[in-house]
Tab-separated table of N, CA and C in Angstrom:
chain	number	residue	atom	x	y	z
A	1	MET	N	84.624	93.652	107.616
A	1	MET	CA	84.600	93.100	106.279
A	1	MET	C	85.541	91.900	106.244
A	2	THR	N	85.096	90.790	105.694
A	2	THR	CA	85.954	89.624	105.571
A	2	THR	C	86.087	89.245	104.115
A	3	SER	N	87.117	88.481	103.826
A	3	SER	CA	87.320	88.057	102.444
A	3	SER	C	86.459	86.836	102.149
A	4	ARG	N	86.479	86.422	100.939
A	4	ARG	CA	85.729	85.255	100.511
A	4	ARG	C	86.184	84.004	101.253
A	5	PHE	N	87.438	83.950	101.648
A	5	PHE	CA	88.000	82.738	102.204
A	5	PHE	C	87.805	82.594	103.707
A	6	GLY	N	87.540	83.660	104.428
A	6	GLY	CA	87.356	83.594	105.867
A	6	GLY	C	88.665	83.644	106.622
A	7	SER	N	88.576	83.872	107.898
A	7	SER	CA	89.763	84.166	108.701
A	7	SER	C	90.802	83.042	108.731
A	8	GLU	N	90.384	81.790	108.796
A	8	GLU	CA	91.352	80.684	108.849
A	8	GLU	C	92.207	80.621	107.582
A	9	LYS	N	91.572	80.715	106.441
A	9	LYS	CA	92.305	80.712	105.165
A	9	LYS	C	93.111	81.993	105.005
A	10	ASP	N	92.537	83.110	105.463
A	10	ASP	CA	93.275	84.377	105.391
A	10	ASP	C	94.600	84.265	106.131
A	11	ILE	N	94.570	83.646	107.299
A	11	ILE	CA	95.802	83.476	108.082
A	11	ILE	C	96.777	82.575	107.339
A	12	LEU	N	96.279	81.514	106.722
A	12	LEU	CA	97.147	80.614	105.949
A	12	LEU	C	97.832	81.366	104.808
A	13	PHE	N	97.071	82.134	104.036
A	13	PHE	CA	97.655	82.871	102.913
A	13	PHE	C	98.597	83.972	103.389
A	14	MET	N	98.234	84.625	104.500
A	14	MET	CA	99.117	85.669	105.022
A	14	MET	C	100.405	85.057	105.569
A	15	THR	N	100.322	83.853	106.105
A	15	THR	CA	101.529	83.158	106.555
A	15	THR	C	102.466	82.912	105.378
A	16	GLN	N	101.902	82.584	104.231
A	16	GLN	CA	102.715	82.410	103.025
A	16	GLN	C	103.332	83.741	102.589
A	17	ALA	N	102.580	84.811	102.718
A	17	ALA	CA	103.115	86.143	102.398
A	17	ALA	C	104.242	86.502	103.369
A	18	LEU	N	104.092	86.139	104.626
A	18	LEU	CA	105.151	86.382	105.619
A	18	LEU	C	106.414	85.586	105.279
A	19	GLU	N	106.252	84.373	104.756
A	19	GLU	CA	107.414	83.589	104.315
A	19	GLU	C	108.144	84.320	103.189
A	20	GLN	N	107.383	84.918	102.283
A	20	GLN	CA	107.985	85.703	101.212
A	20	GLN	C	108.717	86.919	101.790
A	21	ALA	N	108.117	87.555	102.792
A	21	ALA	CA	108.747	88.712	103.437
A	21	ALA	C	110.083	88.320	104.062
A	22	ARG	N	110.139	87.127	104.630
A	22	ARG	CA	111.399	86.653	105.222
A	22	ARG	C	112.474	86.438	104.152
A	23	LEU	N	112.066	86.044	102.960
A	23	LEU	CA	113.023	85.931	101.850
A	23	LEU	C	113.597	87.304	101.514
A	24	ALA	N	112.735	88.309	101.515
A	24	ALA	CA	113.205	89.683	101.275
A	24	ALA	C	114.193	90.091	102.365
A	25	PHE	N	113.853	89.798	103.604
A	25	PHE	CA	114.723	90.121	104.739
A	25	PHE	C	116.104	89.498	104.542
A	26	ALA	N	116.133	88.240	104.118
A	26	ALA	CA	117.401	87.529	103.910
A	26	ALA	C	118.253	88.180	102.830
A	27	GLU	N	117.618	88.910	101.924
A	27	GLU	CA	118.337	89.605	100.852
A	27	GLU	C	118.536	91.093	101.173
A	28	ASN	N	118.358	91.438	102.438
A	28	ASN	CA	118.517	92.812	102.913
A	28	ASN	C	117.560	93.788	102.231
A	29	GLU	N	116.380	93.283	101.895
A	29	GLU	CA	115.301	94.102	101.337
A	29	GLU	C	114.280	94.350	102.450
A	30	VAL	N	113.543	95.431	102.361
A	30	VAL	CA	112.472	95.657	103.330
A	30	VAL	C	111.540	94.446	103.258
A	31	PRO	N	111.290	93.789	104.399
A	31	PRO	CA	110.570	92.508	104.388
A	31	PRO	C	109.065	92.634	104.165
A	32	ILE	N	108.709	92.658	102.898
A	32	ILE	CA	107.307	92.689	102.497
A	32	ILE	C	107.100	91.543	101.518
A	33	GLY	N	106.054	90.774	101.753
A	33	GLY	CA	105.744	89.648	100.884
A	33	GLY	C	104.306	89.712	100.418
A	34	ALA	N	104.045	89.084	99.265
A	34	ALA	CA	102.703	89.101	98.689
A	34	ALA	C	102.378	87.758	98.048
A	35	VAL	N	101.101	87.417	98.061
A	35	VAL	CA	100.598	86.182	97.464
A	35	VAL	C	99.296	86.514	96.742
A	36	VAL	N	99.138	85.993	95.532
A	36	VAL	CA	97.885	86.131	94.785
A	36	VAL	C	97.182	84.779	94.823
A	37	VAL	N	95.895	84.821	95.190
A	37	VAL	CA	95.093	83.612	95.365
A	37	VAL	C	93.878	83.687	94.453
A	38	ASP	N	93.544	82.574	93.785
A	38	ASP	CA	92.383	82.566	92.889
A	38	ASP	C	91.089	82.247	93.633
A	39	ALA	N	89.988	82.200	92.913
A	39	ALA	CA	88.667	82.010	93.506
A	39	ALA	C	88.514	80.674	94.219
A	40	GLN	N	89.268	79.679	93.799
A	40	GLN	CA	89.195	78.368	94.431
A	40	GLN	C	90.129	78.250	95.632
A	41	GLY	N	90.862	79.305	95.932
A	41	GLY	CA	91.793	79.278	97.056
A	41	GLY	C	93.146	78.712	96.696
A	42	GLY	N	93.442	78.668	95.396
A	42	GLY	CA	94.752	78.199	94.953
A	42	GLY	C	95.724	79.359	94.811
A	43	VAL	N	96.946	79.138	95.238
A	43	VAL	CA	97.963	80.179	95.110
A	43	VAL	C	98.395	80.259	93.653
A	44	VAL	N	98.261	81.442	93.060
A	44	VAL	CA	98.622	81.672	91.664
A	44	VAL	C	100.074	82.137	91.565
A	45	SER	N	100.485	83.017	92.473
A	45	SER	CA	101.840	83.559	92.424
A	45	SER	C	102.231	84.126	93.776
A	46	MET	N	103.527	84.350	93.919
A	46	MET	CA	104.076	84.948	95.134
A	46	MET	C	105.160	85.933	94.738
A	47	GLY	N	105.458	86.850	95.631
A	47	GLY	CA	106.539	87.787	95.373
A	47	GLY	C	106.990	88.438	96.659
A	48	TYR	N	108.175	88.972	96.617
A	48	TYR	CA	108.672	89.735	97.755
A	48	TYR	C	109.428	90.942	97.251
A	49	ASN	N	109.600	91.888	98.139
A	49	ASN	CA	110.233	93.152	97.819
A	49	ASN	C	111.622	92.929	97.219
A	50	ARG	N	111.917	93.578	96.084
A	50	ARG	CA	113.221	93.477	95.417
A	50	ARG	C	113.703	94.846	94.929
A	51	VAL	N	113.283	95.876	95.604
A	51	VAL	CA	113.594	97.248	95.187
A	51	VAL	C	115.094	97.492	95.122
A	52	GLU	N	115.810	97.092	96.150
A	52	GLU	CA	117.262	97.315	96.196
A	52	GLU	C	117.981	96.443	95.173
A	53	GLY	N	117.632	95.184	95.114
A	53	GLY	CA	118.304	94.252	94.209
A	53	GLY	C	118.089	94.554	92.743
A	54	GLU	N	116.897	95.018	92.404
A	54	GLU	CA	116.590	95.332	91.010
A	54	GLU	C	116.797	96.810	90.684
A	55	HIS	N	117.126	97.584	91.690
A	55	HIS	CA	117.401	99.021	91.506
A	55	HIS	C	116.248	99.746	90.820
A	56	THR	N	115.027	99.423	91.271
A	56	THR	CA	113.859	100.106	90.724
A	56	THR	C	112.772	100.199	91.779
A	57	GLN	N	112.129	101.336	91.847
A	57	GLN	CA	111.044	101.541	92.782
A	57	GLN	C	109.811	100.724	92.422
A	58	ARG	N	109.771	100.160	91.242
A	58	ARG	CA	108.654	99.350	90.781
A	58	ARG	C	108.646	97.947	91.404
A	59	ALA	N	109.747	97.493	91.942
A	59	ALA	CA	109.877	96.098	92.379
A	59	ALA	C	109.299	95.835	93.768
A	60	HIS	N	108.102	96.348	93.999
A	60	HIS	CA	107.400	96.053	95.249
A	60	HIS	C	106.865	94.626	95.190
A	61	ALA	N	106.691	94.023	96.337
A	61	ALA	CA	106.190	92.653	96.420
A	61	ALA	C	104.874	92.480	95.662
A	62	GLU	N	103.972	93.452	95.823
A	62	GLU	CA	102.662	93.357	95.180
A	62	GLU	C	102.782	93.374	93.663
A	63	ILE	N	103.610	94.263	93.146
A	63	ILE	CA	103.773	94.387	91.696
A	63	ILE	C	104.341	93.095	91.128
A	64	ILE	N	105.351	92.564	91.791
A	64	ILE	CA	105.965	91.311	91.340
A	64	ILE	C	104.940	90.177	91.339
A	65	ALA	N	104.170	90.049	92.420
A	65	ALA	CA	103.172	88.975	92.499
A	65	ALA	C	102.059	89.164	91.462
A	66	LEU	N	101.607	90.401	91.261
A	66	LEU	CA	100.543	90.646	90.282
A	66	LEU	C	101.018	90.395	88.855
A	67	GLU	N	102.229	90.838	88.537
A	67	GLU	CA	102.760	90.596	87.188
A	67	GLU	C	102.934	89.097	86.928
A	68	GLN	N	103.428	88.379	87.924
A	68	GLN	CA	103.608	86.928	87.774
A	68	GLN	C	102.249	86.244	87.622
A	69	ALA	N	101.251	86.665	88.381
A	69	ALA	CA	99.912	86.079	88.276
A	69	ALA	C	99.340	86.285	86.884
A	70	ALA	N	99.539	87.465	86.324
A	70	ALA	CA	99.052	87.745	84.971
A	70	ALA	C	99.716	86.821	83.953
A	71	LYS	N	101.008	86.578	84.123
A	71	LYS	CA	101.717	85.668	83.206
A	71	LYS	C	101.213	84.235	83.359
A	72	VAL	N	101.032	83.791	84.592
A	72	VAL	CA	100.554	82.430	84.843
A	72	VAL	C	99.170	82.225	84.244
A	73	ARG	N	98.304	83.206	84.420
A	73	ARG	CA	96.928	83.085	83.932
A	73	ARG	C	96.781	83.465	82.468
A	74	GLY	N	97.790	84.115	81.907
A	74	GLY	CA	97.709	84.543	80.519
A	74	GLY	C	96.728	85.676	80.310
A	75	ASP	N	96.506	86.468	81.347
A	75	ASP	CA	95.559	87.573	81.279
A	75	ASP	C	95.894	88.551	82.394
A	76	TRP	N	95.934	89.830	82.089
A	76	TRP	CA	96.229	90.835	83.106
A	76	TRP	C	95.035	91.095	84.011
A	77	ARG	N	93.862	90.635	83.592
A	77	ARG	CA	92.664	90.799	84.409
A	77	ARG	C	92.622	89.670	85.437
A	78	LEU	N	92.659	90.032	86.700
A	78	LEU	CA	92.693	89.049	87.787
A	78	LEU	C	91.410	89.169	88.617
A	79	GLN	N	90.283	89.206	87.929
A	79	GLN	CA	88.996	89.537	88.536
A	79	GLN	C	88.590	88.664	89.713
A	80	ASP	N	88.894	87.418	89.686
A	80	ASP	CA	88.447	86.539	90.769
A	80	ASP	C	89.552	86.289	91.799
A	81	CYS	N	90.567	87.104	91.789
A	81	CYS	CA	91.724	86.885	92.666
A	81	CYS	C	91.764	87.864	93.831
A	82	TRP	N	92.458	87.431	94.855
A	82	TRP	CA	92.738	88.248	96.041
A	82	TRP	C	94.242	88.380	96.178
A	83	LEU	N	94.680	89.539	96.608
A	83	LEU	CA	96.088	89.795	96.899
A	83	LEU	C	96.263	89.845	98.410
A	84	TYR	N	97.190	89.050	98.912
A	84	TYR	CA	97.561	89.066	100.329
A	84	TYR	C	98.936	89.697	100.425
A	85	VAL	N	99.077	90.712	101.270
A	85	VAL	CA	100.359	91.408	101.390
A	85	VAL	C	100.580	91.765	102.851
A	86	THR	N	101.824	91.654	103.284
A	86	THR	CA	102.133	91.824	104.698
A	86	THR	C	102.017	93.266	105.185
A	87	LEU	N	102.156	94.226	104.298
A	87	LEU	CA	102.069	95.635	104.664
A	87	LEU	C	101.048	96.319	103.768
A	88	GLU	N	100.328	97.261	104.331
A	88	GLU	CA	99.357	98.037	103.563
A	88	GLU	C	99.991	98.535	102.264
A	89	PRO	N	99.367	98.271	101.135
A	89	PRO	CA	99.936	98.711	99.861
A	89	PRO	C	100.040	100.232	99.753
A	90	CYS	N	101.049	100.672	99.030
A	90	CYS	CA	101.183	102.094	98.717
A	90	CYS	C	100.180	102.426	97.609
A	91	ALA	N	100.087	103.694	97.275
A	91	ALA	CA	99.145	104.130	96.242
A	91	ALA	C	99.431	103.462	94.897
A	92	MET	N	100.727	103.292	94.556
A	92	MET	CA	101.086	102.647	93.289
A	92	MET	C	100.565	101.211	93.252
A	93	CYS	N	100.790	100.470	94.319
A	93	CYS	CA	100.392	99.060	94.348
A	93	CYS	C	98.878	98.899	94.430
A	94	MET	N	98.219	99.792	95.159
A	94	MET	CA	96.760	99.720	95.226
A	94	MET	C	96.158	100.089	93.875
A	95	SER	N	96.754	101.050	93.195
A	95	SER	CA	96.278	101.395	91.853
A	95	SER	C	96.417	100.206	90.912
A	96	MET	N	97.535	99.498	91.001
A	96	MET	CA	97.718	98.323	90.156
A	96	MET	C	96.706	97.235	90.518
A	97	SER	N	96.359	97.134	91.787
A	97	SER	CA	95.341	96.164	92.208
A	97	SER	C	93.992	96.500	91.586
A	98	VAL	N	93.665	97.770	91.567
A	98	VAL	CA	92.413	98.213	90.947
A	98	VAL	C	92.453	97.943	89.443
A	99	LEU	N	93.559	98.329	88.796
A	99	LEU	CA	93.690	98.108	87.347
A	99	LEU	C	93.667	96.622	86.992
A	100	SER	N	94.140	95.777	87.905
A	100	SER	CA	94.158	94.327	87.673
A	100	SER	C	92.787	93.698	87.872
A	101	ARG	N	91.831	94.499	88.312
A	101	ARG	CA	90.457	94.027	88.540
A	101	ARG	C	90.378	92.986	89.658
A	102	LEU	N	91.265	93.099	90.650
A	102	LEU	CA	91.227	92.167	91.771
A	102	LEU	C	89.882	92.242	92.477
A	103	GLU	N	89.495	91.136	93.049
A	103	GLU	CA	88.290	91.141	93.873
A	103	GLU	C	88.581	91.795	95.219
A	104	GLY	N	89.784	91.530	95.758
A	104	GLY	CA	90.087	92.110	97.053
A	104	GLY	C	91.560	92.090	97.390
A	105	VAL	N	91.895	92.872	98.409
A	105	VAL	CA	93.249	92.967	98.951
A	105	VAL	C	93.158	92.748	100.452
A	106	VAL	N	93.993	91.855	100.955
A	106	VAL	CA	94.092	91.593	102.388
A	106	VAL	C	95.496	91.986	102.798
A	107	PHE	N	95.611	92.862	103.805
A	107	PHE	CA	96.954	93.223	104.255
A	107	PHE	C	97.092	93.072	105.760
A	108	GLY	N	98.352	92.978	106.184
A	108	GLY	CA	98.658	92.803	107.594
A	108	GLY	C	98.780	94.133	108.306
A	109	ALA	N	100.004	94.631	108.408
A	109	ALA	CA	100.276	95.869	109.147
A	109	ALA	C	99.913	97.099	108.326
A	110	GLU	N	99.476	98.137	109.017
A	110	GLU	CA	99.229	99.410	108.354
A	110	GLU	C	100.550	100.134	108.147
A	111	SER	N	100.613	100.938	107.093
A	111	SER	CA	101.818	101.707	106.798
A	111	SER	C	101.551	103.186	107.063
A	112	PRO	N	102.149	103.731	108.126
A	112	PRO	CA	101.899	105.136	108.442
A	112	PRO	C	102.650	106.116	107.540
A	113	ILE	N	103.533	105.597	106.679
A	113	ILE	CA	104.345	106.471	105.833
A	113	ILE	C	103.891	106.444	104.375
A	114	PHE	N	103.694	105.243	103.825
A	114	PHE	CA	103.396	105.126	102.397
A	114	PHE	C	102.071	104.437	102.078
A	115	GLY	N	101.265	104.099	103.066
A	115	GLY	CA	100.029	103.373	102.822
A	115	GLY	C	99.050	104.129	101.937
A	116	TYR	N	98.293	103.388	101.150
A	116	TYR	CA	97.352	104.014	100.212
A	116	TYR	C	96.292	104.839	100.944
A	117	GLN	N	96.021	104.498	102.208
A	117	GLN	CA	95.001	105.243	102.955
A	117	GLN	C	95.421	106.692	103.204
A	118	LEU	N	96.714	106.984	103.043
A	118	LEU	CA	97.176	108.368	103.180
A	118	LEU	C	96.670	109.226	102.030
A	119	ASP	N	96.402	108.591	100.888
A	119	ASP	CA	95.811	109.291	99.744
A	119	ASP	C	94.305	109.272	99.954
A	120	LYS	N	93.800	110.290	100.597
A	120	LYS	CA	92.382	110.310	100.999
A	120	LYS	C	91.438	110.152	99.810
A	121	ASN	N	91.777	110.692	98.653
A	121	ASN	CA	90.912	110.545	97.487
A	121	ASN	C	90.839	109.101	97.038
A	122	MET	N	91.994	108.411	97.019
A	122	MET	CA	91.988	107.025	96.585
A	122	MET	C	91.233	106.158	97.584
A	123	ALA	N	91.521	106.317	98.868
A	123	ALA	CA	90.863	105.510	99.884
A	123	ALA	C	89.350	105.722	99.839
A	124	TYR	N	88.940	106.965	99.709
A	124	TYR	CA	87.518	107.277	99.651
A	124	TYR	C	86.861	106.601	98.447
A	125	GLN	N	87.489	106.698	97.284
A	125	GLN	CA	86.922	106.097	96.076
A	125	GLN	C	86.837	104.576	96.189
A	126	LEU	N	87.876	103.953	96.771
A	126	LEU	CA	87.853	102.501	96.913
A	126	LEU	C	86.692	102.050	97.779
A	127	TYR	N	86.498	102.728	98.905
A	127	TYR	CA	85.422	102.328	99.805
A	127	TYR	C	84.057	102.735	99.274
A	128	LYS	N	83.981	103.922	98.686
A	128	LYS	CA	82.702	104.427	98.173
A	128	LYS	C	82.178	103.534	97.052
A	129	ASN	N	83.036	103.199	96.120
A	129	ASN	CA	82.609	102.440	94.952
A	129	ASN	C	82.790	100.938	95.114
A	130	ASP	N	83.381	100.518	96.232
A	130	ASP	CA	83.645	99.099	96.476
A	130	ASP	C	84.357	98.471	95.274
A	131	ILE	N	85.296	99.234	94.699
A	131	ILE	CA	86.051	98.759	93.537
A	131	ILE	C	86.819	97.498	93.890
A	132	VAL	N	87.532	97.548	94.997
A	132	VAL	CA	88.308	96.423	95.479
A	132	VAL	C	87.988	96.270	96.962
A	133	LYS	N	87.563	95.088	97.366
A	133	LYS	CA	87.320	94.859	98.790
A	133	LYS	C	88.657	94.915	99.523
A	134	VAL	N	88.666	95.481	100.712
A	134	VAL	CA	89.895	95.611	101.489
A	134	VAL	C	89.677	95.025	102.871
A	135	VAL	N	90.589	94.142	103.275
A	135	VAL	CA	90.587	93.551	104.609
A	135	VAL	C	91.935	93.882	105.229
A	136	SER	N	91.926	94.445	106.414
A	136	SER	CA	93.185	94.824	107.058
A	136	SER	C	93.368	94.087	108.372
A	137	GLY	N	94.618	94.048	108.831
A	137	GLY	CA	94.932	93.535	110.151
A	137	GLY	C	95.167	92.042	110.266
A	138	VAL	N	95.210	91.313	109.155
A	138	VAL	CA	95.447	89.872	109.220
A	138	VAL	C	96.938	89.632	109.493
A	139	CYS	N	97.235	89.002	110.610
A	139	CYS	CA	98.624	88.755	111.049
A	139	CYS	C	99.411	90.065	111.163
A	140	ALA	N	98.730	91.128	111.562
A	140	ALA	CA	99.346	92.455	111.623
A	140	ALA	C	100.529	92.508	112.578
A	141	THR	N	100.420	91.868	113.718
A	141	THR	CA	101.504	91.904	114.702
A	141	THR	C	102.762	91.254	114.152
A	142	GLU	N	102.606	90.089	113.530
A	142	GLU	CA	103.761	89.376	112.966
A	142	GLU	C	104.420	90.209	111.869
A	143	ALA	N	103.605	90.801	111.017
A	143	ALA	CA	104.142	91.612	109.919
A	143	ALA	C	104.861	92.847	110.462
A	144	ALA	N	104.255	93.520	111.420
A	144	ALA	CA	104.855	94.726	111.997
A	144	ALA	C	106.146	94.380	112.747
A	145	ASP	N	106.138	93.272	113.479
A	145	ASP	CA	107.334	92.866	114.224
A	145	ASP	C	108.507	92.570	113.295
A	146	LEU	N	108.239	91.922	112.169
A	146	LEU	CA	109.296	91.625	111.204
A	146	LEU	C	109.884	92.919	110.648
A	147	LEU	N	109.042	93.868	110.323
A	147	LEU	CA	109.513	95.162	109.818
A	147	LEU	C	110.325	95.906	110.879
A	148	LYS	N	109.837	95.921	112.111
A	148	LYS	CA	110.557	96.595	113.199
A	148	LYS	C	111.936	95.974	113.400
A	149	TYR	N	111.988	94.650	113.414
A	149	TYR	CA	113.259	93.958	113.606
A	149	TYR	C	114.232	94.283	112.474
A	150	PHE	N	113.735	94.289	111.244
A	150	PHE	CA	114.569	94.611	110.097
A	150	PHE	C	115.211	95.986	110.242
A	151	PHE	N	114.407	96.980	110.572
A	151	PHE	CA	114.933	98.345	110.681
A	151	PHE	C	115.837	98.516	111.907
A	152	GLN	N	115.553	97.790	112.982
A	152	GLN	CA	116.461	97.828	114.148
A	152	GLN	C	117.821	97.266	113.762
A	153	GLU	N	117.835	96.160	113.051
A	153	GLU	CA	119.094	95.544	112.623
A	153	GLU	C	119.828	96.447	111.639
A	154	ARG	N	119.101	97.089	110.785
A	154	ARG	CA	119.694	97.971	109.783
A	154	ARG	C	120.371	99.177	110.437
A	155	ARG	N	119.760	99.694	111.499
A	155	ARG	CA	120.338	100.848	112.214
A	155	ARG	C	121.633	100.488	112.920
A	156	LYS	N	121.787	99.217	113.277
A	156	LYS	CA	123.006	98.769	113.964
A	156	LYS	C	124.212	98.778	113.063
A	157	LYS	N	123.987	98.700	111.746
A	157	LYS	CA	125.093	98.603	110.781
A	157	LYS	C	125.678	99.947	110.445
């Protein structure tokens, strides 16, 4: 399954999400970044993980980017938009993607701990009903390497 934009554009948008993840890393946050892109391929918003800094579990990169996109567009419905995120969204973030009426979600690395695919009912419903198109593995190695490096450095402290 591919997104509307194709692999070359997907890599460009995921590279921007990786830049956001590096901002999170610089702030000692788990390095996850997200970008919301409209139907014309324009970047609507960006966000990175701020859970520690904002002291709330809600401050995931995806939530921040989706909330900002809604403000920019003046509408919480993001029907013609795609979300690019460096790590597979958790169930909370994927639910917000569905509620936001996104056309699709593109993610890099899979999350073996918190990924939405661990919720078999949610994953099944997403694929069965094609509620939100899902593309995985875009820049997965780069995203996974950044996360691994972050946690290796964190263990040293």
